[in-house]
PDB file of C-alpha atoms in Angstrom:
ATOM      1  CA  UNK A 164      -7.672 -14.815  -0.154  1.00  0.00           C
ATOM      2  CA  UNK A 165      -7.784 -11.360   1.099  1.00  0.00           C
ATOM      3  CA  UNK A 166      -5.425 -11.565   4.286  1.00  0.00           C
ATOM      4  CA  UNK A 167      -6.914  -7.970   5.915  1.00  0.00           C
ATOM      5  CA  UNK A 168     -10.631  -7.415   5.549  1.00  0.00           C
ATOM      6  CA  UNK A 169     -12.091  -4.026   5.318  1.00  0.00           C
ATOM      7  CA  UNK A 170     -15.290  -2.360   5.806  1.00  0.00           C
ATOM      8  CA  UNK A 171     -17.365  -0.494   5.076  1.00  0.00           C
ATOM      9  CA  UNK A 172     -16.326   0.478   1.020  1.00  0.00           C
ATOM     10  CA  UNK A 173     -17.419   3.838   1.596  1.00  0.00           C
ATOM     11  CA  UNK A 174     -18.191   6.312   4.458  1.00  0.00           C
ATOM     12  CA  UNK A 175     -20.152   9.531   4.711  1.00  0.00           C
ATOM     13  CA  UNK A 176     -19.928  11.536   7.480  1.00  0.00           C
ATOM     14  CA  UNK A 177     -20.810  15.372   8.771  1.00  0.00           C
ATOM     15  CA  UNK A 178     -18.065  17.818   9.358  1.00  0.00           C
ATOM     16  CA  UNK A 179     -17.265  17.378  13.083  1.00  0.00           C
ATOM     17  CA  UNK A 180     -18.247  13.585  13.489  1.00  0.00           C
ATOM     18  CA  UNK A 181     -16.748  10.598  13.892  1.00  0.00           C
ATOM     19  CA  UNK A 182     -15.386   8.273  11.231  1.00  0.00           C
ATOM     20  CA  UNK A 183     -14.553   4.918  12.113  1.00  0.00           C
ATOM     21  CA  UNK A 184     -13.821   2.057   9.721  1.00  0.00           C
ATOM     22  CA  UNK A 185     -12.910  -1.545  10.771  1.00  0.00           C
ATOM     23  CA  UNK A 186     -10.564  -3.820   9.968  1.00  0.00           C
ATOM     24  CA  UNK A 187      -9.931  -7.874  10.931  1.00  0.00           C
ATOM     25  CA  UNK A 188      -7.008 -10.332  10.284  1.00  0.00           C
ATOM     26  CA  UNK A 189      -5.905 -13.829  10.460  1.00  0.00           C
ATOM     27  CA  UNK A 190      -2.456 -14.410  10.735  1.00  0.00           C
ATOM     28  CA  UNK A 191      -1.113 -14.064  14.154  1.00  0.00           C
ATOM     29  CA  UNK A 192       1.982 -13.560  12.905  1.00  0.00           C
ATOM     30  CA  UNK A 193       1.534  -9.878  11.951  1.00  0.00           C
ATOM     31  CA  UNK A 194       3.765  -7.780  13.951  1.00  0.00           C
ATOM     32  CA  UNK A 195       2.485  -4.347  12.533  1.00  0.00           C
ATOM     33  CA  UNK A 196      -0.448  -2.629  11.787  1.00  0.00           C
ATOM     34  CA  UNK A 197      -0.124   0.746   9.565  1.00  0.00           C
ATOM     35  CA  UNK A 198      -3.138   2.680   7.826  1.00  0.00           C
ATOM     36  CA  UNK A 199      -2.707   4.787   4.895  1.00  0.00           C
ATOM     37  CA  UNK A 200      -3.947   7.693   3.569  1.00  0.00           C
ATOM     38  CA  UNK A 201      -4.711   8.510  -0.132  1.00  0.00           C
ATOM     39  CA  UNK A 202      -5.772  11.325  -1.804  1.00  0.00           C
ATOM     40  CA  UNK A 203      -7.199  11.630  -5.464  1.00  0.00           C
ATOM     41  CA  UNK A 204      -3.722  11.240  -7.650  1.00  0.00           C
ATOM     42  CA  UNK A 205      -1.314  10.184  -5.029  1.00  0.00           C
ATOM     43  CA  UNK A 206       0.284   7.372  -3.808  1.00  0.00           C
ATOM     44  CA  UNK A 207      -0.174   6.294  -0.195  1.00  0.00           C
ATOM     45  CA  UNK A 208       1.212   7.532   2.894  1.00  0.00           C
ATOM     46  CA  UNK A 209       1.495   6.380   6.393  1.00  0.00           C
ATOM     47  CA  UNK A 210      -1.415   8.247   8.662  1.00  0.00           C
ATOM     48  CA  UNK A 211      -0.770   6.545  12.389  1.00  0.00           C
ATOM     49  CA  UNK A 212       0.680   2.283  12.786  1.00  0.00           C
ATOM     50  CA  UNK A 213       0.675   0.318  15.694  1.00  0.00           C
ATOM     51  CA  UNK A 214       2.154  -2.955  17.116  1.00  0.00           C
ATOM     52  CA  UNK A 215       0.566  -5.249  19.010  1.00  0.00           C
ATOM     53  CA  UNK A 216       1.500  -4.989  22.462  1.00  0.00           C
ATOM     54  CA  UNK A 217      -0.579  -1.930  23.042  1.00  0.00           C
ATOM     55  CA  UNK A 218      -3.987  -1.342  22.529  1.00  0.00           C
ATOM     56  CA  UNK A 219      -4.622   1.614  21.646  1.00  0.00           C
ATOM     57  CA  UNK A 220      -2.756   4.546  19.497  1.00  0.00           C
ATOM     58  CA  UNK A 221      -3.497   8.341  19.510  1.00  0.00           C
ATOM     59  CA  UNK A 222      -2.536  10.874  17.449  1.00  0.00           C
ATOM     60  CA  UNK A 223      -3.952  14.418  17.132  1.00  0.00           C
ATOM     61  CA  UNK A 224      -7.397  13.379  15.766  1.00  0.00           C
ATOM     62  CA  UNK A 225      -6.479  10.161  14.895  1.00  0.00           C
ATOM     63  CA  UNK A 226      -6.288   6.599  16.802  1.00  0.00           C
ATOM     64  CA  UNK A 227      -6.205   3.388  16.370  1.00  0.00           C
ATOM     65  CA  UNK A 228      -7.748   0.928  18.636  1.00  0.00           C
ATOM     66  CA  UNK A 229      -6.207  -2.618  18.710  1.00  0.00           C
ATOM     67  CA  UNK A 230      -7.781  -5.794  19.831  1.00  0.00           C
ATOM     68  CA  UNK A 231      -5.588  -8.824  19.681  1.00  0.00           C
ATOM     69  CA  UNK A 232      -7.464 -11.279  20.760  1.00  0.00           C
ATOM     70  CA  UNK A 233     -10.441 -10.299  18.428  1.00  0.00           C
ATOM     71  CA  UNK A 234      -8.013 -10.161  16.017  1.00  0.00           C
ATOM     72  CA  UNK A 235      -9.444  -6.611  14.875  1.00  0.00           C
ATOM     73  CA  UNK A 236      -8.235  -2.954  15.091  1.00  0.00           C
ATOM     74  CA  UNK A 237      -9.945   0.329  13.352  1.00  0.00           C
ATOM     75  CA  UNK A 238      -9.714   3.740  12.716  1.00  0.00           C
ATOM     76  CA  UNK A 239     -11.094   6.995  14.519  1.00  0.00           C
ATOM     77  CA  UNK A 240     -11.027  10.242  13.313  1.00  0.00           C
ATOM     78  CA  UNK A 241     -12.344  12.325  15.545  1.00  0.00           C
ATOM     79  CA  UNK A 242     -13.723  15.893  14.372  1.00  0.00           C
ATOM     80  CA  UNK A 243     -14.106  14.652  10.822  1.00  0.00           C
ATOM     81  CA  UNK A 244     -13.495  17.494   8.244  1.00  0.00           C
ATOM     82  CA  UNK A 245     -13.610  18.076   4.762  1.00  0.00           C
ATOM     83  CA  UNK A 246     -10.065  18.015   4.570  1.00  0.00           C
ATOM     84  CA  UNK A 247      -9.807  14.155   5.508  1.00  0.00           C
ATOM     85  CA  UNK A 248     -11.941  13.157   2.444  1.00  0.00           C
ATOM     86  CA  UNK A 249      -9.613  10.656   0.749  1.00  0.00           C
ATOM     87  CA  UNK A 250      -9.200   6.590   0.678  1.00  0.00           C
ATOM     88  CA  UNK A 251      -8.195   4.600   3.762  1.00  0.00           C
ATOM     89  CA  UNK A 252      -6.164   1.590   3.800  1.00  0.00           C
ATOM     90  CA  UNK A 253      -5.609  -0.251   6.963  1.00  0.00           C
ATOM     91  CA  UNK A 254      -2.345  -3.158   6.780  1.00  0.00           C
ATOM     92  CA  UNK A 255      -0.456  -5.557   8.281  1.00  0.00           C
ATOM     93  CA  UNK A 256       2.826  -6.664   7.873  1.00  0.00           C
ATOM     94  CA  UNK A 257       5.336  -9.082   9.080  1.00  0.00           C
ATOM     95  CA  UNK A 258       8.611  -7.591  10.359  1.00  0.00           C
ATOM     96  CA  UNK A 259       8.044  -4.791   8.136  1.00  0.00           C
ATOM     97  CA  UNK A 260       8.623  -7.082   5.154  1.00  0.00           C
ATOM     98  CA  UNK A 261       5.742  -7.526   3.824  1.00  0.00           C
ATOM     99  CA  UNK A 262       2.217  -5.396   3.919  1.00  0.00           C
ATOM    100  CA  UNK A 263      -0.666  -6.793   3.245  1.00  0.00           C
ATOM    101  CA  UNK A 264      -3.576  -4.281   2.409  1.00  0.00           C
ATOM    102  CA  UNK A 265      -7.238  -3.988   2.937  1.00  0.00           C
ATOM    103  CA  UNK A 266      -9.633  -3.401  -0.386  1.00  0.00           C
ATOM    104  CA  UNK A 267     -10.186   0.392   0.821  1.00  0.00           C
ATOM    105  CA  UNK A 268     -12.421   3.016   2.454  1.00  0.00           C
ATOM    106  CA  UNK A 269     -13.302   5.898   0.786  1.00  0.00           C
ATOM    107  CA  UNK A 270     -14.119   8.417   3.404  1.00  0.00           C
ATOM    108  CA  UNK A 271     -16.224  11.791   2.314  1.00  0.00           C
ATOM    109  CA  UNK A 272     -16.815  14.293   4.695  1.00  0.00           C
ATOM    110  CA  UNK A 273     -19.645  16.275   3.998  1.00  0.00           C
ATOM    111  CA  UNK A 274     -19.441  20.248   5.282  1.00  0.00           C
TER     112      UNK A 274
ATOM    113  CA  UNK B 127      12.631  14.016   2.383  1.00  0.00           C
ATOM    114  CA  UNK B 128      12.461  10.819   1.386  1.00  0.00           C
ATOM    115  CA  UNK B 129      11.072   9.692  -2.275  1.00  0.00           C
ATOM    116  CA  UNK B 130      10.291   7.011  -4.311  1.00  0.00           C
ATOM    117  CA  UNK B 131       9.726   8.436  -7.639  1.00  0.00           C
ATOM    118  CA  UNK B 132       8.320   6.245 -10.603  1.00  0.00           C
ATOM    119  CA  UNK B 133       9.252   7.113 -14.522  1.00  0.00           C
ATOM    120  CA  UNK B 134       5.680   8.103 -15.357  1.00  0.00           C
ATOM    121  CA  UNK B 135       2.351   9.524 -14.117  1.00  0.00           C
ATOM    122  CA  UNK B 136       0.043   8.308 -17.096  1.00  0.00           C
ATOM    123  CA  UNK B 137       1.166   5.816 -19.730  1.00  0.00           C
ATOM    124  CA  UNK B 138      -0.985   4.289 -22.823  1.00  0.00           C
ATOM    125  CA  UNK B 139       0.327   1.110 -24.735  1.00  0.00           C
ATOM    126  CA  UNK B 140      -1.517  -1.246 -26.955  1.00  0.00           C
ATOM    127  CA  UNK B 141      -2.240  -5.064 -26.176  1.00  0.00           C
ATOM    128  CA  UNK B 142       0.663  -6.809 -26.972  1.00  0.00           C
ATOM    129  CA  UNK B 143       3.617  -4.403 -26.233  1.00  0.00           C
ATOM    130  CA  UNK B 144       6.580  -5.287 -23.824  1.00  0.00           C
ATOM    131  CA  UNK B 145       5.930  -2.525 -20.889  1.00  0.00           C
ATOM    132  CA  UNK B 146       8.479  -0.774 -18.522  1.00  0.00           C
ATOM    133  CA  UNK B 147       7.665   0.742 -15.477  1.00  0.00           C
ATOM    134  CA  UNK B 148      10.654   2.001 -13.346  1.00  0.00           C
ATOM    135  CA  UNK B 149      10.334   2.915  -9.833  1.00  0.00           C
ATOM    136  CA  UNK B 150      13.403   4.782  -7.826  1.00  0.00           C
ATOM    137  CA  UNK B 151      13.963   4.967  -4.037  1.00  0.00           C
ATOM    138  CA  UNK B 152      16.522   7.714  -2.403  1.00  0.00           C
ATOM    139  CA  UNK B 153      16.297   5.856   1.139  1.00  0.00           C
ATOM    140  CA  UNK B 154      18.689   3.029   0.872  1.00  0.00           C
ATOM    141  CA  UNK B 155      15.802   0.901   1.713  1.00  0.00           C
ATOM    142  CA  UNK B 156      16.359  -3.004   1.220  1.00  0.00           C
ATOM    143  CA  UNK B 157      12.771  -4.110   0.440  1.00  0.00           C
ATOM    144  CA  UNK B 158      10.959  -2.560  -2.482  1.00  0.00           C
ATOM    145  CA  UNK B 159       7.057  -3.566  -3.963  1.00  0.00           C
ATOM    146  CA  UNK B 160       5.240  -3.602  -6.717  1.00  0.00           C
ATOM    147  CA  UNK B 161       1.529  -2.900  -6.585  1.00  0.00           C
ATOM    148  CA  UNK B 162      -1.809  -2.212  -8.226  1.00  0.00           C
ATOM    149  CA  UNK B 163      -4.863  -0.593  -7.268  1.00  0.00           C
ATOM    150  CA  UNK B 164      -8.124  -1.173  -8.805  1.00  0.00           C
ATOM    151  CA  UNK B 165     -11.587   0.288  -7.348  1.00  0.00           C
ATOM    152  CA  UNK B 166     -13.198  -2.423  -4.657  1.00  0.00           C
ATOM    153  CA  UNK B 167      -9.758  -4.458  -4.644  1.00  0.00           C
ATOM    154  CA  UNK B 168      -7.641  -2.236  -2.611  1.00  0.00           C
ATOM    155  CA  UNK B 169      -3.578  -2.823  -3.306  1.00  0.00           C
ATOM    156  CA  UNK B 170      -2.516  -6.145  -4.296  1.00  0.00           C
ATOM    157  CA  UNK B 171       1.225  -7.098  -4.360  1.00  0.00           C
ATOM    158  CA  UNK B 172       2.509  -8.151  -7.792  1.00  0.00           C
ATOM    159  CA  UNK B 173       6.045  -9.431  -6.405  1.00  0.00           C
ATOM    160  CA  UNK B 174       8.511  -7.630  -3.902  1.00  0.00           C
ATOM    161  CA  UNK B 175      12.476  -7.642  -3.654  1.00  0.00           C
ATOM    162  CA  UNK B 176      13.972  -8.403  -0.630  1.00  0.00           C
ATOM    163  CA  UNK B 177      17.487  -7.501  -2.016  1.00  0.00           C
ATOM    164  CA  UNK B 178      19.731  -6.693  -5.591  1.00  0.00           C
ATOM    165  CA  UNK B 179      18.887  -9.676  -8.103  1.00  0.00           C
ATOM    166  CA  UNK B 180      16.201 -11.403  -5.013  1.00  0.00           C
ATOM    167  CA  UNK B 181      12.617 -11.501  -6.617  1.00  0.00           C
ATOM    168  CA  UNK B 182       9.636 -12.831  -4.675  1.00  0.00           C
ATOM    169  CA  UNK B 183       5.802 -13.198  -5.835  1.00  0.00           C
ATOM    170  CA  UNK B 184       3.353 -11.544  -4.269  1.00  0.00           C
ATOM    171  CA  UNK B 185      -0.432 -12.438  -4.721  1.00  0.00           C
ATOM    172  CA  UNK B 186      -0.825 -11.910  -8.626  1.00  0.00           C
ATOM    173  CA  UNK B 187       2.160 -12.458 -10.563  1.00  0.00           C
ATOM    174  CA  UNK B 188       1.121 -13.930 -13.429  1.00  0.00           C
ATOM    175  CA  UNK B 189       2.102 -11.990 -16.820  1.00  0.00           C
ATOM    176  CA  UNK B 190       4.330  -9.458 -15.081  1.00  0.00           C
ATOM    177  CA  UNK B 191       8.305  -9.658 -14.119  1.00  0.00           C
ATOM    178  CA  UNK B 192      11.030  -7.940 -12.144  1.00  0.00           C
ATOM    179  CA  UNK B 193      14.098  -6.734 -11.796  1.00  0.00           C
ATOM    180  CA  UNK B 194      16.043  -5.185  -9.681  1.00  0.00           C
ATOM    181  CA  UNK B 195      19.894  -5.129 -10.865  1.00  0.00           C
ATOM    182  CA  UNK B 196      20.424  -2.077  -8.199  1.00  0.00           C
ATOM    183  CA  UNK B 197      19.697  -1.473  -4.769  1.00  0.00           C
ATOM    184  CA  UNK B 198      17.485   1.854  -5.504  1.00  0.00           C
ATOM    185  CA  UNK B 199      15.950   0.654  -8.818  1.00  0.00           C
ATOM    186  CA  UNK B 200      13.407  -1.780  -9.297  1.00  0.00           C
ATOM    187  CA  UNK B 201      11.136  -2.393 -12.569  1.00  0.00           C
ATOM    188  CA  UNK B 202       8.041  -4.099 -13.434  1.00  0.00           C
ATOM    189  CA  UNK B 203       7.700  -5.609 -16.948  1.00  0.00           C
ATOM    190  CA  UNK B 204       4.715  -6.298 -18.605  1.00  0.00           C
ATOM    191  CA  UNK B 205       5.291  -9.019 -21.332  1.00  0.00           C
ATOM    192  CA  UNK B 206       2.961  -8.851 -23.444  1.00  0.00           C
ATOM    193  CA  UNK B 207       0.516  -6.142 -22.347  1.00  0.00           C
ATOM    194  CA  UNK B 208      -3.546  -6.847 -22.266  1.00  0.00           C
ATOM    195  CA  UNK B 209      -6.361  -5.416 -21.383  1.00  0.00           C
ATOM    196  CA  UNK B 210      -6.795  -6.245 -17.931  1.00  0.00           C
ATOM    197  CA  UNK B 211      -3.711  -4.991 -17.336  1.00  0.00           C
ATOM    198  CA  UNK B 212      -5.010  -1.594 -16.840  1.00  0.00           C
ATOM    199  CA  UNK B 213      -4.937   0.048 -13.983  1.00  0.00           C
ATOM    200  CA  UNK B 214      -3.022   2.103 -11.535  1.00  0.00           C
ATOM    201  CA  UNK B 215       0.501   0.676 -10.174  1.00  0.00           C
ATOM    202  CA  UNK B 216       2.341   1.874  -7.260  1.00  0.00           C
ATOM    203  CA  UNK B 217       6.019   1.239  -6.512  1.00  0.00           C
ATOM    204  CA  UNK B 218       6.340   0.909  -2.539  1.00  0.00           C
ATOM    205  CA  UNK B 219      10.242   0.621  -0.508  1.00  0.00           C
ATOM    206  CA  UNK B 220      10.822  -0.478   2.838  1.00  0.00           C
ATOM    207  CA  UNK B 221      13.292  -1.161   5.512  1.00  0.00           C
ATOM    208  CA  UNK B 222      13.002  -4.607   7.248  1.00  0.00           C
ATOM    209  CA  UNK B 223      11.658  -4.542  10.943  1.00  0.00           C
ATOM    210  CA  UNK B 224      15.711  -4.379  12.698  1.00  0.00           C
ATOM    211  CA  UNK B 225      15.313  -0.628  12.137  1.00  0.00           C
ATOM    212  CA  UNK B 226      13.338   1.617  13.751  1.00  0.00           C
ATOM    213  CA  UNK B 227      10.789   2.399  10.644  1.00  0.00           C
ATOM    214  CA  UNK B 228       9.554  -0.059   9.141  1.00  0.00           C
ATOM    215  CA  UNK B 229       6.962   2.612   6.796  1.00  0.00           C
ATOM    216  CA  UNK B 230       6.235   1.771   3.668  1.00  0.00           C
ATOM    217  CA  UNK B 231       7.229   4.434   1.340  1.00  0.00           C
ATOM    218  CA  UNK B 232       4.931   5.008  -1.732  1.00  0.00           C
ATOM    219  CA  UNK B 233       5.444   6.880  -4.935  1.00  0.00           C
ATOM    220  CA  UNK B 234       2.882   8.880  -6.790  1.00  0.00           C
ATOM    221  CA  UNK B 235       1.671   5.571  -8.941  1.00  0.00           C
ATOM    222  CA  UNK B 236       1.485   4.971 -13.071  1.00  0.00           C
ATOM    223  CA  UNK B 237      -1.699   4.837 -14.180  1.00  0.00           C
ATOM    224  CA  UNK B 238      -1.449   2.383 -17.547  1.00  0.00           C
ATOM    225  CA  UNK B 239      -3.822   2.076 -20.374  1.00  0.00           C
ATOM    226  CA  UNK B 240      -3.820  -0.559 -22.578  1.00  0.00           C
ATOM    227  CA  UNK B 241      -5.774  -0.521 -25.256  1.00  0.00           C
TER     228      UNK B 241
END
């Protein structure tokens, strides 16, 4: 049972647009919500988190928006470039204990 | 800067072989994961480690073990390797949520082919 759903599998989007991809949970009891950022080769790496007592989350062209009581939150990424092409993961975790990960997003941004 | 650093980039065994994949944190982090990553199934948690010698399953355990007999070390055994065991594994650390980051540290992933 996939605990963080994900969508869409795959993005395309023009240089200078906006990406957004979507992600939903169940458990109430998830205190933090991290995305990740993977290129070709690498292992993850943190790109923005946030908790749950604030709704939204900005930084540089990134932000998260947070709905608690949709139980949903997603990525922006505003001015899209060719440079962000790579795989997103959005998680959530309890107490920083455990993440649980979404199936993906690979993100390609077309010049 | 911070690192968790596992023992190989690429690695091809046959079916049947007992497989070692060692993963290395420099943080002093208490909580360290194993994962793998296959296309359309995103990362799914093989077991984690909350501690030295403390084991936990994650969401697919079956024909895979543990151990962690130091703080910054922690291994993933394949028994008895098969073919559906290939795929791309990623060692992960953590602290727990009483410090201030509670990040997920990831090394660069073994990608294992059994064949």
């Amino acid at each position: 049972q996939q605990q963080v759903k994900q969508s869409p599998q795959s993005l395309i989007v023009q240089k200078g647009g906006i990406s957004i991809i979507n992600c939903a949970y169940e458990n109430t009891a998830f205190d933090y919500f991290p995305w990740y950022q993977q290129f070709p080769g690498k292992g993850p790496a943190l790109l923005i988190a946030i908790r749950p007592d604030v709704s939204e989350k900005k930084e540089g062209r990134f932000t998260i928006s947070f709905n608690k009581s949709a139980k949903q939150f997603s990525l922006h990424i505003m001015d899209s470039q060719p440079g962000d092409s790579a795989t997103y993961f959005c998680a959530a975790s309890i107490f920083g204990n455990q993440f649980y990960f979404g199936t993906g997003t690979s993100l390609t941004v077309i010049p | 800067d911070v690192k968790v650093t596992q023992s190989s980039r690429y690695l091809v065994k046959r079916t049947g072989e007992k497989v070692f994949l060692e993963c290395v944190q420099d943080m002093d982090h208490e909580n360290m994961f194993w994962y793998r990553q296959d296309p359309g199934l995103g990362l799914r948690l093989i077991y984690f480690s909350y501690d030295v010698k403390m084991k936990e399953k994650g969401d697919i355990p079956e024909g895979y073990s543990v151990s962690r007999e130091k703080k910054e070390r922690f291994s993933l055994i394949l028994e008895s390797a098969s073919t559906n065991q290939t795929s791309m594994y990623l060692c992960a650390s953590s602290s727990p949520a009483q410090s201030a980051n509670t990040e997920a540290f990831f090394g660069q992933g073994t990608r294992l082919t059994v064949v």
